[in-house]
JSON list of C-alpha atoms in Angstrom, two decimals:
[
{"chain": "A", "resi": 1007, "resn": "MET", "atom": "CA", "xyz": [48.46, 79.15, 83.76]},
{"chain": "A", "resi": 1008, "resn": "ALA", "atom": "CA", "xyz": [51.65, 78.62, 82.14]},
{"chain": "A", "resi": 1009, "resn": "ALA", "atom": "CA", "xyz": [53.85, 81.75, 80.97]},
{"chain": "A", "resi": 1010, "resn": "SER", "atom": "CA", "xyz": [55.13, 81.85, 77.41]},
{"chain": "A", "resi": 1011, "resn": "PHE", "atom": "CA", "xyz": [57.55, 83.71, 75.72]},
{"chain": "A", "resi": 1012, "resn": "THR", "atom": "CA", "xyz": [57.66, 84.44, 71.66]},
{"chain": "A", "resi": 1013, "resn": "TRP", "atom": "CA", "xyz": [60.78, 85.71, 70.42]},
{"chain": "A", "resi": 1014, "resn": "LYS", "atom": "CA", "xyz": [61.25, 87.12, 66.93]},
{"chain": "A", "resi": 1015, "resn": "ILE", "atom": "CA", "xyz": [64.37, 86.47, 64.86]},
{"chain": "A", "resi": 1016, "resn": "ASN", "atom": "CA", "xyz": [64.48, 89.26, 62.32]},
{"chain": "A", "resi": 1017, "resn": "ILE", "atom": "CA", "xyz": [65.67, 87.78, 59.08]},
{"chain": "A", "resi": 1018, "resn": "GLU", "atom": "CA", "xyz": [67.20, 91.11, 57.48]},
{"chain": "A", "resi": 1019, "resn": "THR", "atom": "CA", "xyz": [69.12, 92.68, 60.50]},
{"chain": "A", "resi": 1020, "resn": "GLY", "atom": "CA", "xyz": [70.07, 89.70, 62.54]},
{"chain": "A", "resi": 1021, "resn": "ASP", "atom": "CA", "xyz": [68.15, 91.35, 65.51]},
{"chain": "A", "resi": 1022, "resn": "VAL", "atom": "CA", "xyz": [66.42, 89.02, 68.20]},
{"chain": "A", "resi": 1023, "resn": "GLU", "atom": "CA", "xyz": [63.63, 90.40, 69.86]},
{"chain": "A", "resi": 1024, "resn": "LEU", "atom": "CA", "xyz": [61.18, 89.44, 73.05]},
{"chain": "A", "resi": 1025, "resn": "VAL", "atom": "CA", "xyz": [57.65, 90.19, 71.12]},
{"chain": "A", "resi": 1026, "resn": "LYS", "atom": "CA", "xyz": [55.25, 88.67, 73.44]},
{"chain": "A", "resi": 1027, "resn": "VAL", "atom": "CA", "xyz": [55.16, 87.83, 76.92]},
{"chain": "A", "resi": 1028, "resn": "GLU", "atom": "CA", "xyz": [51.95, 85.82, 78.55]},
{"chain": "A", "resi": 1029, "resn": "ASN", "atom": "CA", "xyz": [51.08, 85.06, 82.17]},
{"chain": "A", "resi": 1030, "resn": "CYS", "atom": "CA", "xyz": [54.39, 86.70, 83.60]},
{"chain": "A", "resi": 1031, "resn": "THR", "atom": "CA", "xyz": [55.89, 89.47, 85.35]},
{"chain": "A", "resi": 1032, "resn": "GLY", "atom": "CA", "xyz": [59.19, 91.23, 85.49]},
{"chain": "A", "resi": 1033, "resn": "GLU", "atom": "CA", "xyz": [61.79, 89.28, 87.43]},
{"chain": "A", "resi": 1034, "resn": "MET", "atom": "CA", "xyz": [59.78, 85.81, 86.85]},
{"chain": "A", "resi": 1035, "resn": "CYS", "atom": "CA", "xyz": [60.55, 86.85, 83.10]},
{"chain": "A", "resi": 1036, "resn": "LYS", "atom": "CA", "xyz": [64.09, 87.47, 83.59]},
{"chain": "A", "resi": 1037, "resn": "THR", "atom": "CA", "xyz": [64.90, 83.92, 85.07]},
{"chain": "A", "resi": 1038, "resn": "LEU", "atom": "CA", "xyz": [64.46, 82.84, 81.48]},
{"chain": "A", "resi": 1039, "resn": "THR", "atom": "CA", "xyz": [65.22, 85.73, 79.18]},
{"chain": "A", "resi": 1040, "resn": "ALA", "atom": "CA", "xyz": [68.58, 86.79, 80.96]},
{"chain": "A", "resi": 1041, "resn": "PRO", "atom": "CA", "xyz": [70.56, 83.71, 79.84]},
{"chain": "A", "resi": 1042, "resn": "ILE", "atom": "CA", "xyz": [69.07, 83.54, 76.34]},
{"chain": "A", "resi": 1043, "resn": "GLU", "atom": "CA", "xyz": [69.87, 87.49, 76.07]},
{"chain": "A", "resi": 1044, "resn": "SER", "atom": "CA", "xyz": [73.40, 86.56, 77.27]},
{"chain": "A", "resi": 1045, "resn": "ALA", "atom": "CA", "xyz": [73.66, 83.54, 75.06]},
{"chain": "A", "resi": 1046, "resn": "LEU", "atom": "CA", "xyz": [73.02, 85.54, 71.98]},
{"chain": "A", "resi": 1047, "resn": "GLY", "atom": "CA", "xyz": [75.09, 88.00, 72.47]},
{"chain": "A", "resi": 1048, "resn": "ILE", "atom": "CA", "xyz": [75.64, 91.77, 72.38]},
{"chain": "A", "resi": 1049, "resn": "VAL", "atom": "CA", "xyz": [72.54, 93.80, 73.97]},
{"chain": "A", "resi": 1050, "resn": "GLU", "atom": "CA", "xyz": [71.94, 95.93, 70.92]},
{"chain": "A", "resi": 1051, "resn": "ASP", "atom": "CA", "xyz": [69.68, 98.66, 72.73]},
{"chain": "A", "resi": 1052, "resn": "PHE", "atom": "CA", "xyz": [67.20, 99.50, 75.43]},
{"chain": "A", "resi": 1053, "resn": "LYS", "atom": "CA", "xyz": [63.48, 100.19, 75.13]},
{"chain": "A", "resi": 1054, "resn": "GLU", "atom": "CA", "xyz": [60.71, 100.40, 77.98]},
{"chain": "A", "resi": 1055, "resn": "LEU", "atom": "CA", "xyz": [57.83, 98.40, 76.58]},
{"chain": "A", "resi": 1056, "resn": "PRO", "atom": "CA", "xyz": [55.99, 97.36, 80.01]},
{"chain": "A", "resi": 1057, "resn": "GLU", "atom": "CA", "xyz": [52.80, 95.93, 77.83]},
{"chain": "A", "resi": 1058, "resn": "PHE", "atom": "CA", "xyz": [55.15, 92.90, 77.14]},
{"chain": "A", "resi": 1059, "resn": "PHE", "atom": "CA", "xyz": [55.49, 92.44, 80.86]},
{"chain": "A", "resi": 1060, "resn": "GLN", "atom": "CA", "xyz": [52.42, 92.37, 82.17]},
{"chain": "A", "resi": 1061, "resn": "THR", "atom": "CA", "xyz": [50.34, 89.82, 83.04]},
{"chain": "A", "resi": 1062, "resn": "SER", "atom": "CA", "xyz": [47.12, 89.00, 81.54]},
{"chain": "A", "resi": 1063, "resn": "GLU", "atom": "CA", "xyz": [45.19, 90.05, 84.44]},
{"chain": "A", "resi": 1064, "resn": "GLU", "atom": "CA", "xyz": [46.64, 93.20, 84.43]},
{"chain": "A", "resi": 1065, "resn": "GLN", "atom": "CA", "xyz": [46.05, 93.64, 80.66]},
{"chain": "A", "resi": 1066, "resn": "LYS", "atom": "CA", "xyz": [42.44, 92.42, 81.33]},
{"chain": "A", "resi": 1067, "resn": "GLN", "atom": "CA", "xyz": [42.14, 95.43, 84.08]},
{"chain": "A", "resi": 1068, "resn": "GLU", "atom": "CA", "xyz": [43.33, 97.79, 81.59]},
{"chain": "A", "resi": 1069, "resn": "THR", "atom": "CA", "xyz": [41.10, 96.71, 78.78]},
{"chain": "A", "resi": 1070, "resn": "GLU", "atom": "CA", "xyz": [37.94, 96.99, 80.97]},
{"chain": "A", "resi": 1071, "resn": "SER", "atom": "CA", "xyz": [39.06, 100.49, 82.45]},
{"chain": "B", "resi": 988, "resn": "MET", "atom": "CA", "xyz": [58.60, 98.27, 84.51]},
{"chain": "B", "resi": 989, "resn": "SER", "atom": "CA", "xyz": [60.86, 96.27, 82.95]},
{"chain": "B", "resi": 990, "resn": "HIS", "atom": "CA", "xyz": [63.62, 96.46, 80.17]},
{"chain": "B", "resi": 991, "resn": "TYR", "atom": "CA", "xyz": [62.94, 95.11, 76.68]},
{"chain": "B", "resi": 992, "resn": "VAL", "atom": "CA", "xyz": [65.95, 94.51, 75.09]},
{"chain": "B", "resi": 993, "resn": "ARG", "atom": "CA", "xyz": [67.22, 93.69, 71.29]},
{"chain": "B", "resi": 994, "resn": "VAL", "atom": "CA", "xyz": [70.02, 91.61, 70.89]},
{"chain": "B", "resi": 995, "resn": "ARG", "atom": "CA", "xyz": [72.33, 91.44, 67.75]},
{"chain": "B", "resi": 996, "resn": "THR", "atom": "CA", "xyz": [73.52, 88.10, 67.66]},
{"chain": "B", "resi": 997, "resn": "LYS", "atom": "CA", "xyz": [77.05, 86.97, 67.99]},
{"chain": "B", "resi": 998, "resn": "ILE", "atom": "CA", "xyz": [78.16, 83.34, 67.03]},
{"chain": "B", "resi": 999, "resn": "ARG", "atom": "CA", "xyz": [80.14, 81.77, 69.38]},
{"chain": "B", "resi": 1000, "resn": "LYS", "atom": "CA", "xyz": [78.06, 78.52, 71.05]},
{"chain": "B", "resi": 1001, "resn": "LYS", "atom": "CA", "xyz": [79.27, 75.48, 68.63]},
{"chain": "B", "resi": 1002, "resn": "ALA", "atom": "CA", "xyz": [76.38, 73.32, 69.36]},
{"chain": "B", "resi": 1003, "resn": "ALA", "atom": "CA", "xyz": [73.94, 75.46, 67.98]},
{"chain": "B", "resi": 1004, "resn": "LEU", "atom": "CA", "xyz": [76.24, 76.96, 64.91]},
{"chain": "B", "resi": 1005, "resn": "LEU", "atom": "CA", "xyz": [76.11, 73.15, 63.97]},
{"chain": "B", "resi": 1006, "resn": "LYS", "atom": "CA", "xyz": [72.77, 72.89, 63.99]},
{"chain": "B", "resi": 1007, "resn": "ALA", "atom": "CA", "xyz": [72.24, 75.54, 62.32]},
{"chain": "B", "resi": 1008, "resn": "LEU", "atom": "CA", "xyz": [74.45, 74.15, 59.37]},
{"chain": "B", "resi": 1009, "resn": "ALA", "atom": "CA", "xyz": [72.32, 71.14, 59.54]},
{"chain": "B", "resi": 1010, "resn": "ASP", "atom": "CA", "xyz": [69.36, 72.89, 59.10]},
{"chain": "B", "resi": 1011, "resn": "MET", "atom": "CA", "xyz": [71.20, 74.75, 55.56]},
{"chain": "B", "resi": 1012, "resn": "GLY", "atom": "CA", "xyz": [71.41, 70.87, 54.24]},
{"chain": "B", "resi": 1013, "resn": "PHE", "atom": "CA", "xyz": [74.90, 70.26, 55.63]},
{"chain": "B", "resi": 1014, "resn": "LYS", "atom": "CA", "xyz": [75.05, 66.91, 57.37]},
{"chain": "B", "resi": 1015, "resn": "LYS", "atom": "CA", "xyz": [79.04, 66.16, 57.41]},
{"chain": "B", "resi": 1016, "resn": "VAL", "atom": "CA", "xyz": [80.54, 68.98, 59.14]},
{"chain": "B", "resi": 1017, "resn": "GLU", "atom": "CA", "xyz": [84.19, 68.49, 60.48]},
{"chain": "B", "resi": 1018, "resn": "VAL", "atom": "CA", "xyz": [84.94, 70.11, 63.99]},
{"chain": "B", "resi": 1019, "resn": "TYR", "atom": "CA", "xyz": [88.45, 70.25, 65.24]},
{"chain": "B", "resi": 1020, "resn": "ASP", "atom": "CA", "xyz": [89.98, 71.37, 68.65]},
{"chain": "B", "resi": 1021, "resn": "LYS", "atom": "CA", "xyz": [92.63, 72.91, 66.77]},
{"chain": "B", "resi": 1022, "resn": "PRO", "atom": "CA", "xyz": [92.23, 75.02, 63.55]},
{"chain": "B", "resi": 1023, "resn": "VAL", "atom": "CA", "xyz": [92.89, 73.09, 60.15]},
{"chain": "B", "resi": 1024, "resn": "SER", "atom": "CA", "xyz": [94.24, 74.53, 56.47]},
{"chain": "B", "resi": 1025, "resn": "LEU", "atom": "CA", "xyz": [91.37, 74.85, 54.23]},
{"chain": "B", "resi": 1026, "resn": "MET", "atom": "CA", "xyz": [91.84, 73.33, 50.70]},
{"chain": "B", "resi": 1027, "resn": "GLY", "atom": "CA", "xyz": [91.01, 75.18, 47.56]},
{"chain": "B", "resi": 1028, "resn": "TYR", "atom": "CA", "xyz": [89.31, 73.51, 44.61]},
{"chain": "B", "resi": 1029, "resn": "GLN", "atom": "CA", "xyz": [92.34, 72.20, 43.30]},
{"chain": "B", "resi": 1030, "resn": "ASP", "atom": "CA", "xyz": [93.38, 70.29, 46.39]},
{"chain": "B", "resi": 1031, "resn": "ASP", "atom": "CA", "xyz": [96.04, 72.99, 47.19]},
{"chain": "B", "resi": 1032, "resn": "TYR", "atom": "CA", "xyz": [96.13, 74.02, 50.88]},
{"chain": "B", "resi": 1033, "resn": "ARG", "atom": "CA", "xyz": [95.36, 77.47, 52.11]},
{"chain": "B", "resi": 1034, "resn": "GLU", "atom": "CA", "xyz": [96.76, 79.94, 54.29]},
{"chain": "B", "resi": 1035, "resn": "ASP", "atom": "CA", "xyz": [93.05, 80.13, 55.82]},
{"chain": "B", "resi": 1036, "resn": "GLN", "atom": "CA", "xyz": [92.57, 77.63, 58.96]},
{"chain": "B", "resi": 1037, "resn": "ALA", "atom": "CA", "xyz": [89.55, 77.02, 60.73]},
{"chain": "B", "resi": 1038, "resn": "HIS", "atom": "CA", "xyz": [87.97, 75.08, 63.58]},
{"chain": "B", "resi": 1039, "resn": "ILE", "atom": "CA", "xyz": [84.52, 73.98, 61.79]},
{"chain": "B", "resi": 1040, "resn": "VAL", "atom": "CA", "xyz": [85.01, 72.98, 57.75]},
{"chain": "B", "resi": 1041, "resn": "LEU", "atom": "CA", "xyz": [82.87, 72.24, 54.89]},
{"chain": "B", "resi": 1042, "resn": "ARG", "atom": "CA", "xyz": [84.63, 70.49, 52.66]},
{"chain": "B", "resi": 1043, "resn": "LYS", "atom": "CA", "xyz": [84.09, 71.42, 48.95]},
{"chain": "B", "resi": 1044, "resn": "SER", "atom": "CA", "xyz": [82.81, 67.99, 48.34]},
{"chain": "B", "resi": 1045, "resn": "GLU", "atom": "CA", "xyz": [79.56, 69.26, 50.83]},
{"chain": "B", "resi": 1046, "resn": "VAL", "atom": "CA", "xyz": [79.66, 72.83, 49.13]},
{"chain": "B", "resi": 1047, "resn": "GLY", "atom": "CA", "xyz": [79.07, 72.26, 46.14]},
{"chain": "B", "resi": 1048, "resn": "GLY", "atom": "CA", "xyz": [80.19, 72.88, 42.22]},
{"chain": "B", "resi": 1049, "resn": "LEU", "atom": "CA", "xyz": [84.01, 73.70, 41.55]},
{"chain": "B", "resi": 1050, "resn": "SER", "atom": "CA", "xyz": [84.10, 75.08, 45.57]},
{"chain": "B", "resi": 1051, "resn": "ASN", "atom": "CA", "xyz": [86.71, 75.96, 48.01]},
{"chain": "B", "resi": 1052, "resn": "ASP", "atom": "CA", "xyz": [86.50, 74.89, 51.53]},
{"chain": "B", "resi": 1053, "resn": "ILE", "atom": "CA", "xyz": [84.30, 76.99, 53.96]},
{"chain": "B", "resi": 1054, "resn": "GLY", "atom": "CA", "xyz": [85.41, 77.57, 57.42]},
{"chain": "B", "resi": 1055, "resn": "PHE", "atom": "CA", "xyz": [84.46, 79.00, 60.73]},
{"chain": "B", "resi": 1056, "resn": "LEU", "atom": "CA", "xyz": [87.10, 80.10, 62.76]},
{"chain": "B", "resi": 1057, "resn": "GLN", "atom": "CA", "xyz": [86.80, 80.35, 66.58]},
{"chain": "B", "resi": 1058, "resn": "LEU", "atom": "CA", "xyz": [88.45, 84.22, 67.78]},
{"chain": "B", "resi": 1059, "resn": "GLU", "atom": "CA", "xyz": [90.13, 84.79, 70.97]},
{"chain": "B", "resi": 1060, "resn": "ASP", "atom": "CA", "xyz": [86.86, 86.52, 72.00]},
{"chain": "B", "resi": 1061, "resn": "GLY", "atom": "CA", "xyz": [85.08, 83.30, 71.22]},
{"chain": "B", "resi": 1062, "resn": "THR", "atom": "CA", "xyz": [83.08, 84.40, 68.63]},
{"chain": "B", "resi": 1063, "resn": "PHE", "atom": "CA", "xyz": [82.91, 82.02, 64.90]},
{"chain": "B", "resi": 1064, "resn": "GLU", "atom": "CA", "xyz": [84.41, 84.16, 61.99]},
{"chain": "B", "resi": 1065, "resn": "ALA", "atom": "CA", "xyz": [83.14, 82.62, 58.87]},
{"chain": "B", "resi": 1066, "resn": "ILE", "atom": "CA", "xyz": [86.01, 81.74, 55.94]},
{"chain": "B", "resi": 1067, "resn": "ILE", "atom": "CA", "xyz": [84.40, 81.97, 52.55]},
{"chain": "B", "resi": 1068, "resn": "SER", "atom": "CA", "xyz": [86.18, 82.35, 49.48]},
{"chain": "B", "resi": 1069, "resn": "GLU", "atom": "CA", "xyz": [85.18, 85.10, 46.57]},
{"chain": "B", "resi": 1070, "resn": "TYR", "atom": "CA", "xyz": [84.43, 82.29, 44.29]},
{"chain": "B", "resi": 1071, "resn": "ASP", "atom": "CA", "xyz": [81.79, 80.78, 46.91]},
{"chain": "B", "resi": 1072, "resn": "ARG", "atom": "CA", "xyz": [80.19, 84.04, 47.47]},
{"chain": "B", "resi": 1073, "resn": "ASN", "atom": "CA", "xyz": [78.52, 83.77, 44.05]},
{"chain": "B", "resi": 1074, "resn": "ASN", "atom": "CA", "xyz": [78.49, 80.00, 43.75]},
{"chain": "B", "resi": 1075, "resn": "SER", "atom": "CA", "xyz": [75.22, 79.17, 42.09]},
{"chain": "B", "resi": 1076, "resn": "ALA", "atom": "CA", "xyz": [75.72, 75.22, 42.78]},
{"chain": "B", "resi": 1077, "resn": "CYS", "atom": "CA", "xyz": [75.94, 76.27, 46.39]},
{"chain": "B", "resi": 1078, "resn": "ARG", "atom": "CA", "xyz": [73.97, 73.34, 48.65]},
{"chain": "B", "resi": 1079, "resn": "LYS", "atom": "CA", "xyz": [70.19, 74.22, 48.62]},
{"chain": "B", "resi": 1080, "resn": "ASN", "atom": "CA", "xyz": [67.14, 72.61, 50.62]},
{"chain": "B", "resi": 1081, "resn": "GLU", "atom": "CA", "xyz": [63.95, 73.83, 51.25]},
{"chain": "B", "resi": 1082, "resn": "LEU", "atom": "CA", "xyz": [65.22, 76.30, 53.37]},
{"chain": "B", "resi": 1083, "resn": "THR", "atom": "CA", "xyz": [68.19, 77.55, 50.84]},
{"chain": "B", "resi": 1084, "resn": "GLN", "atom": "CA", "xyz": [66.38, 77.31, 47.46]},
{"chain": "B", "resi": 1085, "resn": "GLY", "atom": "CA", "xyz": [67.12, 80.01, 45.76]},
{"chain": "B", "resi": 1086, "resn": "MET", "atom": "CA", "xyz": [70.27, 81.25, 47.15]},
{"chain": "B", "resi": 1087, "resn": "SER", "atom": "CA", "xyz": [72.70, 82.47, 44.69]},
{"chain": "B", "resi": 1088, "resn": "GLY", "atom": "CA", "xyz": [75.93, 81.81, 46.71]},
{"chain": "B", "resi": 1089, "resn": "TYR", "atom": "CA", "xyz": [77.21, 81.53, 50.09]},
{"chain": "B", "resi": 1090, "resn": "ASN", "atom": "CA", "xyz": [76.75, 85.34, 50.21]},
{"chain": "B", "resi": 1091, "resn": "GLU", "atom": "CA", "xyz": [75.32, 87.50, 52.86]},
{"chain": "B", "resi": 1092, "resn": "LYS", "atom": "CA", "xyz": [72.02, 86.58, 52.29]},
{"chain": "B", "resi": 1093, "resn": "TRP", "atom": "CA", "xyz": [73.08, 82.95, 53.47]},
{"chain": "B", "resi": 1094, "resn": "GLU", "atom": "CA", "xyz": [75.03, 84.36, 56.31]},
{"chain": "B", "resi": 1095, "resn": "LYS", "atom": "CA", "xyz": [71.85, 86.33, 57.41]},
{"chain": "B", "resi": 1096, "resn": "LEU", "atom": "CA", "xyz": [69.83, 82.86, 57.23]},
{"chain": "B", "resi": 1097, "resn": "LEU", "atom": "CA", "xyz": [72.32, 80.91, 59.20]},
{"chain": "B", "resi": 1098, "resn": "THR", "atom": "CA", "xyz": [72.71, 83.32, 61.79]},
{"chain": "B", "resi": 1099, "resn": "ALA", "atom": "CA", "xyz": [68.52, 83.45, 61.90]},
{"chain": "B", "resi": 1100, "resn": "ARG", "atom": "CA", "xyz": [68.41, 79.58, 62.29]},
{"chain": "B", "resi": 1101, "resn": "TYR", "atom": "CA", "xyz": [71.56, 79.80, 64.92]},
{"chain": "B", "resi": 1102, "resn": "SER", "atom": "CA", "xyz": [69.58, 82.07, 66.67]},
{"chain": "B", "resi": 1103, "resn": "LYS", "atom": "CA", "xyz": [66.39, 80.14, 67.02]},
{"chain": "B", "resi": 1104, "resn": "HIS", "atom": "CA", "xyz": [68.76, 77.14, 68.01]},
{"chain": "B", "resi": 1105, "resn": "VAL", "atom": "CA", "xyz": [70.05, 79.50, 70.99]},
{"chain": "B", "resi": 1106, "resn": "ILE", "atom": "CA", "xyz": [66.84, 80.41, 72.09]},
{"chain": "B", "resi": 1107, "resn": "GLU", "atom": "CA", "xyz": [65.51, 76.80, 72.19]},
{"chain": "B", "resi": 1108, "resn": "ASP", "atom": "CA", "xyz": [68.74, 75.25, 73.86]},
{"chain": "B", "resi": 1109, "resn": "GLU", "atom": "CA", "xyz": [68.86, 77.71, 76.59]},
{"chain": "B", "resi": 1110, "resn": "ALA", "atom": "CA", "xyz": [65.14, 77.31, 77.32]},
{"chain": "B", "resi": 1111, "resn": "ARG", "atom": "CA", "xyz": [65.34, 73.72, 77.46]},
{"chain": "B", "resi": 1112, "resn": "ALA", "atom": "CA", "xyz": [68.14, 74.29, 80.10]},
{"chain": "B", "resi": 1113, "resn": "GLN", "atom": "CA", "xyz": [65.79, 76.67, 81.92]},
{"chain": "B", "resi": 1114, "resn": "GLY", "atom": "CA", "xyz": [63.37, 73.85, 82.16]},
{"chain": "B", "resi": 1115, "resn": "TYR", "atom": "CA", "xyz": [60.79, 75.57, 79.53]},
{"chain": "B", "resi": 1116, "resn": "TYR", "atom": "CA", "xyz": [59.33, 73.55, 76.88]},
{"chain": "B", "resi": 1117, "resn": "ILE", "atom": "CA", "xyz": [59.61, 74.43, 72.90]},
{"chain": "B", "resi": 1118, "resn": "GLN", "atom": "CA", "xyz": [56.04, 74.99, 71.87]},
{"chain": "B", "resi": 1119, "resn": "GLY", "atom": "CA", "xyz": [57.14, 75.62, 68.13]},
{"chain": "B", "resi": 1120, "resn": "SER", "atom": "CA", "xyz": [58.76, 78.03, 65.78]},
{"chain": "B", "resi": 1121, "resn": "THR", "atom": "CA", "xyz": [57.00, 79.68, 62.96]},
{"chain": "B", "resi": 1122, "resn": "VAL", "atom": "CA", "xyz": [58.21, 81.70, 59.74]},
{"chain": "B", "resi": 1123, "resn": "ASP", "atom": "CA", "xyz": [56.58, 84.69, 58.25]},
{"chain": "B", "resi": 1124, "resn": "GLU", "atom": "CA", "xyz": [56.06, 86.01, 54.83]},
{"chain": "B", "resi": 1125, "resn": "ASP", "atom": "CA", "xyz": [59.40, 87.98, 55.38]},
{"chain": "B", "resi": 1126, "resn": "GLY", "atom": "CA", "xyz": [61.34, 84.97, 56.50]},
{"chain": "B", "resi": 1127, "resn": "ASN", "atom": "CA", "xyz": [61.47, 86.07, 59.97]},
{"chain": "B", "resi": 1128, "resn": "ILE", "atom": "CA", "xyz": [61.65, 83.10, 62.61]},
{"chain": "B", "resi": 1129, "resn": "TYR", "atom": "CA", "xyz": [59.17, 83.47, 65.78]},
{"chain": "B", "resi": 1130, "resn": "VAL", "atom": "CA", "xyz": [59.80, 80.90, 68.49]},
{"chain": "B", "resi": 1131, "resn": "LYS", "atom": "CA", "xyz": [57.34, 80.06, 71.23]},
{"chain": "B", "resi": 1132, "resn": "VAL", "atom": "CA", "xyz": [58.35, 78.55, 74.48]},
{"chain": "B", "resi": 1133, "resn": "GLU", "atom": "CA", "xyz": [56.61, 77.93, 77.64]},
{"chain": "B", "resi": 1134, "resn": "SER", "atom": "CA", "xyz": [56.64, 77.12, 81.38]},
{"chain": "B", "resi": 1135, "resn": "SER", "atom": "CA", "xyz": [56.06, 73.74, 82.60]},
{"chain": "B", "resi": 1136, "resn": "TYR", "atom": "CA", "xyz": [52.98, 74.93, 84.90]}
]
């Protein structure tokens, strides 16, 4: 299944956030997200938001449990 | 567990900046390897120089040239006269309708469009497809990309 990524560009602050990731695990995600983050500019802050990096299967299992 | 990052955009990619300016209605943009002088509304040469120039004929009204100077760190700095920040005759299209000048609001929209093009360009370079982009009621832009498998 294809991995997909959705970025949000905040018109007021100018911040760019990765708001949704589907069918992708951490290291695989970085192959796309790291070059984009680097190209965009300054990393403003870091947050731990693991749910965005879970696979759909992991999310499904959590929902079922 | 992976890091989630928030990125504050600095304009440094010329190609994406030119695409963003095209989005904002500027099709005739002058690009120089070395900075050139900007001209005022009376065809007077100003001290300010820029690598990317929007000539006053494109800017609208009794305007001055608008420029983007690439600094030593690679980022572009917008050079916009005080007059043009309140230039109600600023260039308008479906994106910029309602703008009252080349002001902070205009610069924010330009930066947002720039970010959109950077994401799309880098995603394509990594072999991803651009599924599309949407704009919500607040003007925030969402870009979705997908892998090819």
